[in-house]
Amino acid sequence: MESSNSKGGIGTLQLLPPEIRNSIFTNLNNPSLKSLRLTCSNLGRTVPLNIDRVFISANSLNIQVFRIVADNEKYRHKVTEIIWDDARLSEGPKEPEEPEMMEVDQVIPEGLEVPEDIDEVPEPLDPNEVVASNGCPRWFTQRSADNGVGINNFDPPDDSMGFAQSWDYYKALLEDQREILESNQDIQAFQYGLQRFPNLKRVTITPSTHGRIGQPMFETPMIRAFPPGFTYPLPRPWPYHGLDVFLLTDIPWASATPGHEEEISYWRGFRVVTRALVEYEKFHRVTELIIGGREIMTGVNCHVFDQRCKEYNDLARLLTRPGFSRLDLDLQTFEIERDGIGWKSYRTGLLREALAQAKDLRHLSLRTTTDTKDPFWWIAQLPTTGTIPDRTIPLRMVLPLEDWPNLQHFGISNMLVTTRDLISVLTDLPRSLRSVELSNLAFDGDCWRGLLNEMLAKLDWRTRPVGERPTVHIPIATLYRTFDFGLYVDLDNAVSSFLYEDGENPFPDPTGLHNSEAHLIPRGIVGTERDFFDPDFSAPYEFTDKSEL
């Protein structure tokens, strides 16, 4: 007898009245809908496609699918988000100073010496040396094997194509990418989409699309089309901080030096998308802008805010749009805390001026790449000239709190702060506030435990009606890992218990400790492990007692 799951079978779901089926479908996410469509041919015709976002990048398949949706009268009205995938595939090392070509005395940080037991330093390998009969270069195999960021923990899948076959497929992708970039077909398609998606409200620009090998952040048409076992260097188009980067060269935004235009072209997506949003502002209703990158320790160049420029003006104009409600801004901050002036990109006031234009802002997330892994030694290394506030982020130089009377979400990440300044900011946030994210902060003269104690003592949040109390989200790195790997733990329940009930402060007293206090949370405190690249992943996480370290 034919199964209900076979091609012509009639299952229980299909026997339900259409209005009940449609009610069920509207409560399912896209992966669940996809699974249902694959169950049998009848459901393949019955289950609706839920296309609410489209992808665009320097890839002809992504552009083709984008335009098909834009030209479809049924589906174009459902699109509310465009994701600009700025993760351009690597063409290989451009300069001899890249890590593959560095001498040991170049990659060892200043002040450290080569270990005495190393008698001689091997000559650096030529990354362009051909290592396979089909012309596969060494850099391709090296970067494929180390996940693209110098982390030598790659375990090839059982069905791996091998580097030579992968290189053949990769070469075709590169040629396609070159043609798209030369002709600007991706920009033209984006401009077309702004005119074709009447319900578009959000644009996301991200270099993090490919996530980890086998676990992309977004499954774009290009990525879904990869053959099984395809191995390739993960794209890192924007300059990034990582375990394989000892020193990231500062890249000014405005400069007359030769080759400067090529340097800022790393951030091509940011530049062309903000330009198009301004040029076509009469054709779209975009009120949310997400500029990502923090997932892979990068962001848009903070020096955009050093002085007025075309890109700054475009961003600021977008923020003036009536009803503009959300900004997620990830900044590559290099080492601006050591720039001689101290936080120049913040002190110019241009970032604050731009943010002040968003009078209807409901959601703000400001994440940087400033190193805050170990505040006990990091802050001690900062310039000692001036007063202590010069060594921390001047929050009110960046945040025009008085211009956001309806703010509902406030988030900052990777900033050096004082508890007093942060408490002052939290106190002045409007009553509309419903969530706060404080991530990877370093405190001058204090700690996470002290911050939570001050929040409990100084804020009136506990006295508010339950439905009006802000949820406090404090994601921290897991033990023996860093955010570089994409995994983190949230302590939402423990923090909520402390602030709003009678729970204990989850953070220990760090007095005398030389490790990050987040790693010393006592056993018995259970958080939830999560993954930047897999929003559906969650698992209980119990912290290790400090006596076990």
Coordinates of C-alpha atoms in Angstrom, one line a residue:
M1 CA 0.0 0.0 0.0
E2 CA 1.3 3.5 -0.8
S3 CA 2.6 5.4 2.1
S4 CA 1.2 8.8 3.0
N5 CA 4.8 10.1 2.6
S6 CA 5.1 8.8 -1.0
K7 CA 4.7 10.8 -4.1
G8 CA 0.9 10.5 -4.4
G9 CA 0.0 9.9 -0.7
I10 CA -2.5 11.8 1.3
G11 CA -1.3 12.5 4.8
T12 CA -3.3 13.7 7.8
L13 CA -2.0 17.3 7.3
Q14 CA -3.3 17.4 3.8
L15 CA -6.8 16.3 4.9
L16 CA -7.2 19.3 7.2
P17 CA -9.2 22.3 6.0
P18 CA -7.1 24.8 4.1
E19 CA -7.6 27.5 6.7
I20 CA -6.2 25.2 9.4
R21 CA -3.3 24.2 7.3
N22 CA -2.5 27.8 6.5
S23 CA -2.6 28.6 10.2
I24 CA -0.1 25.9 10.9
F25 CA 2.2 27.0 8.0
T26 CA 2.3 30.6 9.2
N27 CA 3.8 29.4 12.6
L28 CA 6.6 27.4 11.1
N29 CA 10.1 28.7 10.3
N30 CA 11.7 28.4 6.9
P31 CA 13.7 25.2 7.6
S32 CA 10.5 23.5 8.8
L33 CA 8.6 24.6 5.8
K34 CA 11.4 23.3 3.5
S35 CA 11.3 19.9 5.2
L36 CA 7.5 19.7 4.7
R37 CA 7.8 20.5 1.0
L38 CA 10.4 17.7 0.6
T39 CA 8.1 15.2 2.3
C40 CA 6.0 14.4 -0.8
S41 CA 5.0 16.0 -4.1
N42 CA 1.5 17.0 -2.8
L43 CA 3.0 19.0 0.1
G44 CA 5.6 20.3 -2.3
R45 CA 2.8 22.0 -4.1
T46 CA 0.7 22.9 -1.0
V47 CA 3.3 24.3 1.5
P48 CA 3.9 27.9 0.6
L49 CA 7.3 29.5 0.0
N50 CA 8.1 32.0 2.7
I51 CA 10.6 34.3 1.1
D52 CA 11.0 37.3 3.4
R53 CA 14.7 38.0 2.7
V54 CA 16.9 37.9 -0.4
F55 CA 20.7 37.8 -0.8
I56 CA 23.0 39.6 -3.1
S57 CA 26.7 39.4 -3.6
A58 CA 29.4 39.3 -6.3
N59 CA 28.1 35.9 -7.5
S60 CA 25.9 35.4 -10.6
L61 CA 23.7 32.7 -9.0
N62 CA 22.9 35.0 -6.0
I63 CA 22.1 37.8 -8.4
Q64 CA 20.0 35.6 -10.6
V65 CA 17.8 34.4 -7.7
F66 CA 17.6 38.0 -6.4
R67 CA 16.2 39.2 -9.7
I68 CA 13.8 36.3 -10.1
V69 CA 12.2 37.2 -6.8
A70 CA 12.2 40.9 -7.6
D71 CA 10.3 40.1 -10.9
N72 CA 7.8 37.8 -9.2
E73 CA 4.5 39.6 -8.5
K74 CA 3.6 37.2 -5.7
Y75 CA 6.9 37.0 -3.8
R76 CA 8.4 40.4 -4.2
H77 CA 5.7 41.8 -1.9
K78 CA 6.8 39.4 0.9
V79 CA 10.5 40.6 1.0
T80 CA 11.3 42.7 4.0
E81 CA 15.1 42.3 4.1
I82 CA 18.0 42.4 1.7
I83 CA 21.3 40.9 2.9
W84 CA 24.3 42.2 1.1
D85 CA 26.9 39.4 1.4
D86 CA 30.2 41.3 1.3
A87 CA 32.2 38.1 1.8
R88 CA 34.2 38.2 -1.5
L89 CA 36.3 35.1 -2.1
S90 CA 40.1 35.5 -1.6
E91 CA 42.3 35.8 -4.6
G92 CA 45.3 34.9 -2.5
P93 CA 47.9 37.1 -0.7
K94 CA 48.5 40.4 -2.3
E95 CA 51.4 41.6 -0.2
P96 CA 54.5 39.8 1.1
E97 CA 53.7 41.0 4.6
E98 CA 50.7 38.7 4.9
P99 CA 51.1 36.0 7.6
E100 CA 52.1 33.3 5.1
M101 CA 55.1 35.3 4.0
M102 CA 56.2 36.8 7.2
E103 CA 59.6 36.1 8.8
V104 CA 59.5 35.0 12.4
D105 CA 61.0 38.3 13.6
Q106 CA 58.1 40.1 11.8
V107 CA 55.3 38.1 13.3
I108 CA 56.7 38.0 16.9
P109 CA 55.2 41.0 18.8
E110 CA 57.6 43.6 19.9
G111 CA 59.2 42.8 23.2
L112 CA 59.1 39.0 22.7
E113 CA 62.1 37.0 21.5
V114 CA 62.4 33.8 19.4
P115 CA 62.8 30.8 21.8
E116 CA 66.4 29.8 22.3
D117 CA 65.7 26.2 21.3
I118 CA 65.0 27.3 17.8
D119 CA 68.4 27.1 16.1
E120 CA 67.3 28.4 12.7
V121 CA 64.2 29.8 11.2
P122 CA 62.9 28.0 8.1
E123 CA 62.5 30.1 5.0
P124 CA 58.9 31.2 4.5
L125 CA 57.0 29.1 1.9
D126 CA 56.0 30.8 -1.3
P127 CA 52.1 30.9 -1.0
N128 CA 51.9 31.0 -4.8
E129 CA 53.9 27.9 -5.4
V130 CA 51.9 25.3 -7.4
V131 CA 51.2 22.2 -5.4
A132 CA 49.0 20.2 -7.7
S133 CA 48.9 19.4 -11.4
N134 CA 45.9 21.6 -12.0
G135 CA 47.7 24.7 -10.8
C136 CA 46.4 24.7 -7.2
P137 CA 48.5 27.2 -5.2
R138 CA 49.9 26.6 -1.8
W139 CA 47.9 29.5 -0.3
F140 CA 44.7 27.8 -1.2
T141 CA 45.6 24.6 0.6
Q142 CA 46.9 26.4 3.6
R143 CA 44.0 28.7 4.1
S144 CA 41.5 25.9 3.4
A145 CA 43.2 23.7 6.0
D146 CA 43.3 26.4 8.7
N147 CA 39.7 27.6 8.3
G148 CA 41.0 30.8 6.8
V149 CA 42.0 32.4 10.0
G150 CA 45.2 30.5 11.0
I151 CA 43.4 28.1 13.4
N152 CA 44.9 24.7 12.6
N153 CA 42.0 22.6 13.7
F154 CA 40.4 21.7 10.4
D155 CA 39.1 18.2 10.1
P156 CA 38.3 17.4 6.5
P157 CA 34.9 15.8 6.0
D158 CA 34.7 12.2 5.0
D159 CA 33.4 13.2 1.6
S160 CA 36.0 15.9 1.0
M161 CA 36.6 16.6 -2.7
G162 CA 40.3 17.2 -1.9
F163 CA 42.2 20.4 -2.5
A164 CA 42.8 19.9 -6.2
Q165 CA 39.2 19.3 -7.2
S166 CA 38.1 22.1 -4.8
W167 CA 40.5 24.4 -6.6
D168 CA 38.9 23.7 -9.9
Y169 CA 35.5 24.6 -8.6
Y170 CA 36.9 27.7 -6.7
K171 CA 38.6 29.0 -9.9
A172 CA 35.2 29.2 -11.6
L173 CA 33.8 31.0 -8.7
L174 CA 36.7 33.5 -8.8
E175 CA 36.2 34.2 -12.5
D176 CA 32.5 34.8 -12.0
Q177 CA 33.3 37.1 -9.1
R178 CA 35.8 39.1 -11.2
E179 CA 33.2 39.6 -13.9
I180 CA 30.6 40.8 -11.4
L181 CA 32.9 43.2 -9.8
E182 CA 34.1 44.6 -13.1
S183 CA 30.6 45.2 -14.4
N184 CA 29.0 46.2 -11.0
Q185 CA 26.1 43.8 -11.7
D186 CA 25.6 43.3 -8.0
I187 CA 25.1 47.1 -7.5
Q188 CA 22.7 47.3 -10.4
A189 CA 20.7 44.4 -9.0
F190 CA 20.6 46.0 -5.5
Q191 CA 19.4 49.3 -7.0
Y192 CA 16.7 47.4 -8.9
G193 CA 15.6 45.6 -5.8
L194 CA 15.1 48.9 -3.9
Q195 CA 12.5 49.8 -6.5
R196 CA 10.8 46.3 -6.6
F197 CA 10.3 45.4 -3.0
P198 CA 7.6 47.6 -1.7
N199 CA 7.7 46.2 1.9
L200 CA 11.5 46.3 2.3
K201 CA 12.4 47.7 5.7
R202 CA 15.8 46.2 6.6
V203 CA 19.2 46.1 4.8
T204 CA 22.0 44.0 6.3
I205 CA 25.7 44.3 5.2
T206 CA 27.9 41.5 6.5
P207 CA 31.3 39.9 5.7
S208 CA 30.4 37.0 8.0
T209 CA 28.1 35.0 5.6
H210 CA 30.3 31.9 5.3
G211 CA 30.6 31.5 9.1
R212 CA 32.6 28.3 9.7
I213 CA 33.5 25.5 7.3
G214 CA 30.3 23.5 6.9
Q215 CA 28.3 26.0 9.0
P216 CA 27.6 29.2 7.2
M217 CA 25.8 32.1 8.9
F218 CA 23.5 32.3 5.9
E219 CA 22.7 29.7 3.3
T220 CA 22.8 31.8 0.2
P221 CA 22.0 30.3 -3.2
M222 CA 25.7 30.3 -3.9
I223 CA 26.5 28.4 -0.7
R224 CA 23.6 25.9 -1.2
A225 CA 25.0 25.1 -4.6
F226 CA 28.4 24.1 -3.3
P227 CA 29.1 20.4 -4.2
P228 CA 29.4 18.0 -1.3
G229 CA 32.9 18.0 0.2
F230 CA 33.9 21.3 -1.3
T231 CA 36.8 22.8 0.8
Y232 CA 37.8 26.4 0.4
P233 CA 39.4 29.3 2.3
L234 CA 36.7 31.1 4.3
P235 CA 36.4 34.7 3.0
R236 CA 37.8 37.4 5.3
P237 CA 37.2 40.5 3.1
W238 CA 37.4 43.1 5.9
P239 CA 40.6 43.5 7.9
Y240 CA 40.0 41.5 11.1
H241 CA 41.5 40.7 14.5
G242 CA 42.1 37.0 15.0
L243 CA 44.2 34.3 16.6
D244 CA 46.6 34.5 13.6
V245 CA 46.9 38.3 13.5
F246 CA 49.5 39.8 15.8
L247 CA 49.2 43.4 14.6
L248 CA 46.5 44.8 12.4
T249 CA 47.7 47.8 10.4
D250 CA 45.6 50.9 10.9
I251 CA 43.9 52.0 7.7
P252 CA 42.8 55.7 7.6
W253 CA 39.7 56.4 5.6
A254 CA 40.8 59.7 4.1
S255 CA 44.3 59.7 2.6
A256 CA 46.1 60.8 -0.5
T257 CA 48.7 58.0 -0.3
P258 CA 49.1 55.7 -3.3
G259 CA 46.9 52.6 -3.1
H260 CA 44.6 54.1 -0.5
E261 CA 41.5 53.6 -2.7
E262 CA 42.3 49.9 -2.9
E263 CA 42.6 49.7 0.9
I264 CA 39.2 51.2 1.6
S265 CA 37.7 49.0 -1.1
Y266 CA 37.8 46.2 1.5
W267 CA 34.6 47.8 2.7
R268 CA 33.0 47.9 -0.8
G269 CA 29.6 46.7 0.5
F270 CA 29.3 49.4 3.1
R271 CA 30.2 52.1 0.5
V272 CA 28.0 51.0 -2.3
V273 CA 25.0 50.1 -0.2
T274 CA 24.8 53.3 1.7
R275 CA 25.3 55.3 -1.5
A276 CA 22.4 53.4 -3.2
L277 CA 20.1 53.8 -0.2
V278 CA 20.6 57.6 -0.5
E279 CA 20.4 57.8 -4.3
Y280 CA 17.2 55.7 -4.3
E281 CA 15.6 57.0 -1.1
K282 CA 12.4 58.0 -2.9
F283 CA 11.8 54.3 -3.9
H284 CA 12.3 52.4 -0.7
R285 CA 11.1 52.5 2.9
V286 CA 14.2 51.1 4.6
T287 CA 14.2 52.0 8.3
E288 CA 16.6 49.4 9.7
L289 CA 20.3 49.1 8.9
I290 CA 22.6 46.3 10.2
I291 CA 26.3 46.5 9.5
G292 CA 27.8 43.3 10.9
G293 CA 31.3 41.7 11.2
R294 CA 31.8 41.3 14.9
E295 CA 31.2 37.5 14.5
I296 CA 34.6 37.3 12.8
M297 CA 36.2 40.1 14.8
T298 CA 35.8 42.9 12.3
G299 CA 33.5 45.7 11.3
V300 CA 33.3 48.8 9.2
N301 CA 36.4 51.1 9.5
C302 CA 35.9 53.4 12.4
H303 CA 37.9 56.1 10.7
V304 CA 34.9 56.9 8.6
F305 CA 34.1 59.1 11.6
D306 CA 37.4 60.9 11.7
Q307 CA 36.3 63.6 9.3
R308 CA 33.4 64.2 7.0
C309 CA 33.5 62.2 3.8
K310 CA 31.0 60.8 1.2
E311 CA 30.4 57.6 3.1
Y312 CA 29.8 59.4 6.4
N313 CA 27.4 61.8 4.8
D314 CA 25.5 58.9 3.2
L315 CA 25.2 57.1 6.5
A316 CA 24.1 60.2 8.4
R317 CA 21.5 61.0 5.8
L318 CA 20.0 57.6 6.0
L319 CA 19.7 58.0 9.8
T320 CA 17.6 61.1 9.3
R321 CA 14.8 59.2 7.6
P322 CA 11.5 59.5 9.4
G323 CA 10.8 56.4 11.3
F324 CA 14.3 55.1 11.1
S325 CA 14.2 52.6 14.0
R326 CA 17.2 50.2 14.1
L327 CA 21.0 50.5 13.8
D328 CA 23.4 47.7 14.4
L329 CA 26.9 49.1 13.8
D330 CA 30.0 46.9 14.1
L331 CA 33.2 48.9 14.0
Q332 CA 36.7 47.8 13.3
T333 CA 38.5 50.0 15.8
F334 CA 42.1 48.9 15.2
E335 CA 44.0 50.4 18.2
I336 CA 42.4 53.8 18.5
E337 CA 42.8 53.8 22.2
R338 CA 46.6 54.1 21.5
D339 CA 46.4 56.6 18.6
G340 CA 48.2 59.4 20.5
I341 CA 45.0 61.4 20.9
G342 CA 43.0 58.7 22.5
W343 CA 39.8 57.5 20.8
K344 CA 40.1 60.1 17.9
S345 CA 37.3 58.5 15.9
Y346 CA 34.9 59.1 18.9
R347 CA 36.3 62.5 20.0
T348 CA 35.6 64.2 16.6
G349 CA 31.9 64.0 17.6
L350 CA 30.9 62.9 14.1
L351 CA 29.6 59.5 15.3
R352 CA 27.5 61.1 18.0
E353 CA 26.2 63.7 15.4
A354 CA 25.2 60.9 13.1
L355 CA 23.5 58.9 15.8
A356 CA 21.6 62.0 17.0
Q357 CA 19.8 62.2 13.6
A358 CA 17.9 59.0 14.4
K359 CA 15.1 60.6 16.4
D360 CA 12.8 57.6 16.1
L361 CA 15.5 55.0 17.1
R362 CA 14.1 52.0 18.9
H363 CA 17.1 49.6 18.7
L364 CA 20.9 50.4 18.9
S365 CA 23.7 47.9 19.0
L366 CA 27.3 49.3 18.9
R367 CA 30.0 46.7 18.8
T368 CA 33.7 47.2 18.3
T369 CA 36.8 45.1 18.0
T370 CA 38.7 46.7 20.9
D371 CA 40.6 44.0 22.8
T372 CA 39.0 43.5 26.2
K373 CA 39.9 39.9 26.9
D374 CA 42.0 40.7 30.0
P375 CA 41.3 44.1 31.4
F376 CA 43.7 43.7 34.3
W377 CA 46.8 43.9 32.1
W378 CA 45.3 45.6 29.0
I379 CA 44.3 48.8 30.8
A380 CA 47.6 49.0 32.5
Q381 CA 49.3 49.1 29.0
L382 CA 47.3 52.1 27.9
P383 CA 48.9 55.6 27.7
T384 CA 49.4 57.0 31.1
T385 CA 49.2 60.7 30.1
G386 CA 46.1 62.5 31.1
T387 CA 43.4 61.5 33.5
I388 CA 41.8 58.1 33.8
P389 CA 38.8 58.9 31.6
D390 CA 41.2 59.4 28.8
R391 CA 42.0 55.7 29.0
T392 CA 38.3 54.6 28.7
I393 CA 35.6 55.1 26.1
P394 CA 33.9 58.4 26.7
L395 CA 30.4 57.0 26.3
R396 CA 28.6 60.4 26.2
M397 CA 30.9 61.5 23.5
V398 CA 29.3 58.8 21.4
L399 CA 25.8 58.3 22.7
P400 CA 23.2 61.2 22.3
L401 CA 20.8 59.7 24.8
E402 CA 18.6 62.7 24.9
D403 CA 17.7 62.2 21.2
W404 CA 16.3 58.7 21.7
P405 CA 13.1 59.1 23.8
N406 CA 11.6 55.8 22.5
L407 CA 14.7 53.5 22.7
Q408 CA 13.8 49.9 23.4
H409 CA 17.1 48.1 23.0
F410 CA 20.5 49.3 24.0
G411 CA 23.7 47.2 23.3
I412 CA 27.4 47.9 23.5
S413 CA 30.3 45.4 23.0
N414 CA 34.1 45.5 23.4
M415 CA 34.5 48.8 25.1
L416 CA 36.7 50.0 27.9
V417 CA 34.5 51.8 30.4
T418 CA 34.2 52.9 34.0
T419 CA 31.3 51.6 36.1
R420 CA 30.3 55.1 37.1
D421 CA 30.0 56.3 33.5
L422 CA 28.1 53.2 32.4
I423 CA 25.6 53.4 35.3
S424 CA 25.0 57.0 34.5
V425 CA 24.2 56.0 30.9
L426 CA 21.9 53.2 32.0
T427 CA 20.1 55.6 34.4
D428 CA 19.4 58.1 31.7
L429 CA 17.9 55.5 29.2
P430 CA 14.2 56.1 28.6
R431 CA 11.4 54.2 30.4
S432 CA 10.6 52.5 27.0
L433 CA 13.8 50.4 27.4
R434 CA 13.1 46.7 27.3
S435 CA 16.5 45.0 26.7
V436 CA 20.1 45.8 27.4
E437 CA 23.2 43.9 26.0
L438 CA 26.6 44.4 27.7
S439 CA 29.2 42.2 26.0
N440 CA 33.0 41.9 26.4
L441 CA 33.4 45.1 28.4
A442 CA 36.6 45.9 30.3
F443 CA 36.4 48.1 33.5
D444 CA 38.9 50.6 34.7
G445 CA 39.1 50.0 38.4
D446 CA 36.1 47.6 38.6
C447 CA 34.7 44.4 37.3
W448 CA 31.4 42.7 36.2
R449 CA 30.6 41.8 39.8
G450 CA 30.9 45.5 40.8
L451 CA 28.8 46.6 37.8
L452 CA 25.9 44.3 38.7
N453 CA 26.1 45.4 42.3
E454 CA 25.8 49.0 41.2
M455 CA 23.0 48.2 38.8
L456 CA 21.0 46.7 41.7
A457 CA 21.7 49.6 44.0
K458 CA 21.4 52.6 41.6
L459 CA 18.8 51.7 39.0
D460 CA 15.1 51.7 39.7
W461 CA 14.4 48.8 37.3
R462 CA 13.4 46.4 40.1
T463 CA 10.6 48.6 41.2
R464 CA 9.0 48.7 37.7
P465 CA 6.1 46.5 36.7
V466 CA 7.4 43.1 35.6
G467 CA 6.5 43.7 31.9
E468 CA 8.5 46.9 31.9
R469 CA 11.8 45.6 33.4
P470 CA 14.7 45.5 30.9
T471 CA 16.1 42.1 30.2
V472 CA 19.9 42.3 30.8
H473 CA 21.9 40.1 28.4
I474 CA 25.6 39.6 29.3
P475 CA 27.2 37.1 26.8
I476 CA 30.6 35.9 27.8
A477 CA 33.2 33.5 26.4
T478 CA 33.2 29.9 27.3
L479 CA 36.0 28.4 29.3
Y480 CA 39.2 27.9 27.3
R481 CA 37.6 29.6 24.3
T482 CA 37.1 33.1 23.0
F483 CA 34.4 34.8 20.9
D484 CA 36.8 34.2 18.0
F485 CA 35.3 30.7 17.7
G486 CA 31.7 32.0 17.6
L487 CA 30.6 30.3 20.8
Y488 CA 29.5 32.1 23.9
V489 CA 27.4 31.7 27.0
D490 CA 24.5 33.9 28.1
L491 CA 23.8 34.3 31.8
D492 CA 20.4 35.9 31.3
N493 CA 18.6 33.8 33.9
A494 CA 21.3 34.2 36.6
V495 CA 21.5 38.0 36.0
S496 CA 17.8 38.4 36.0
S497 CA 17.6 36.4 39.3
F498 CA 20.1 38.7 40.9
L499 CA 18.6 42.0 39.6
Y500 CA 14.9 41.2 40.0
E501 CA 14.6 38.4 42.5
D502 CA 16.8 37.2 45.4
G503 CA 19.5 35.4 43.5
E504 CA 23.2 35.8 44.1
N505 CA 25.6 37.8 41.9
P506 CA 26.9 35.2 39.4
F507 CA 30.3 36.8 39.1
P508 CA 33.0 36.2 41.7
D509 CA 35.1 38.7 43.6
P510 CA 38.1 39.0 41.2
T511 CA 40.5 40.2 44.0
G512 CA 43.8 38.6 43.5
L513 CA 42.8 36.7 40.4
H514 CA 44.9 37.0 37.3
N515 CA 42.5 35.4 34.9
S516 CA 39.4 36.8 33.3
E517 CA 36.7 36.7 36.0
A518 CA 34.1 35.4 33.5
H519 CA 36.1 32.2 33.4
L520 CA 36.0 31.9 37.2
I521 CA 32.2 31.8 37.7
P522 CA 31.7 29.2 40.5
R523 CA 30.3 25.7 39.7
G524 CA 26.5 25.7 40.1
I525 CA 26.0 28.7 37.9
V526 CA 24.4 27.4 34.7
G527 CA 24.2 29.5 31.5
T528 CA 23.1 28.7 28.0
E529 CA 25.8 28.1 25.4
R530 CA 25.0 29.7 22.0
D531 CA 26.6 30.1 18.6
F532 CA 26.9 33.3 16.5
F533 CA 26.6 31.1 13.4
D534 CA 23.7 29.0 14.4
P535 CA 20.9 31.0 16.1
D536 CA 18.9 27.7 16.7
F537 CA 21.7 26.2 18.8
S538 CA 21.5 26.2 22.6
A539 CA 22.8 23.9 25.3
P540 CA 23.1 24.1 29.1
Y541 CA 26.6 25.2 30.2
E542 CA 28.0 24.7 33.7
F543 CA 31.0 26.8 34.7
T544 CA 34.1 25.3 36.2
D545 CA 35.1 26.1 39.8
K546 CA 38.2 28.2 40.0
S547 CA 39.9 25.4 42.1
E548 CA 39.8 23.2 38.9
L549 CA 41.8 25.7 36.8

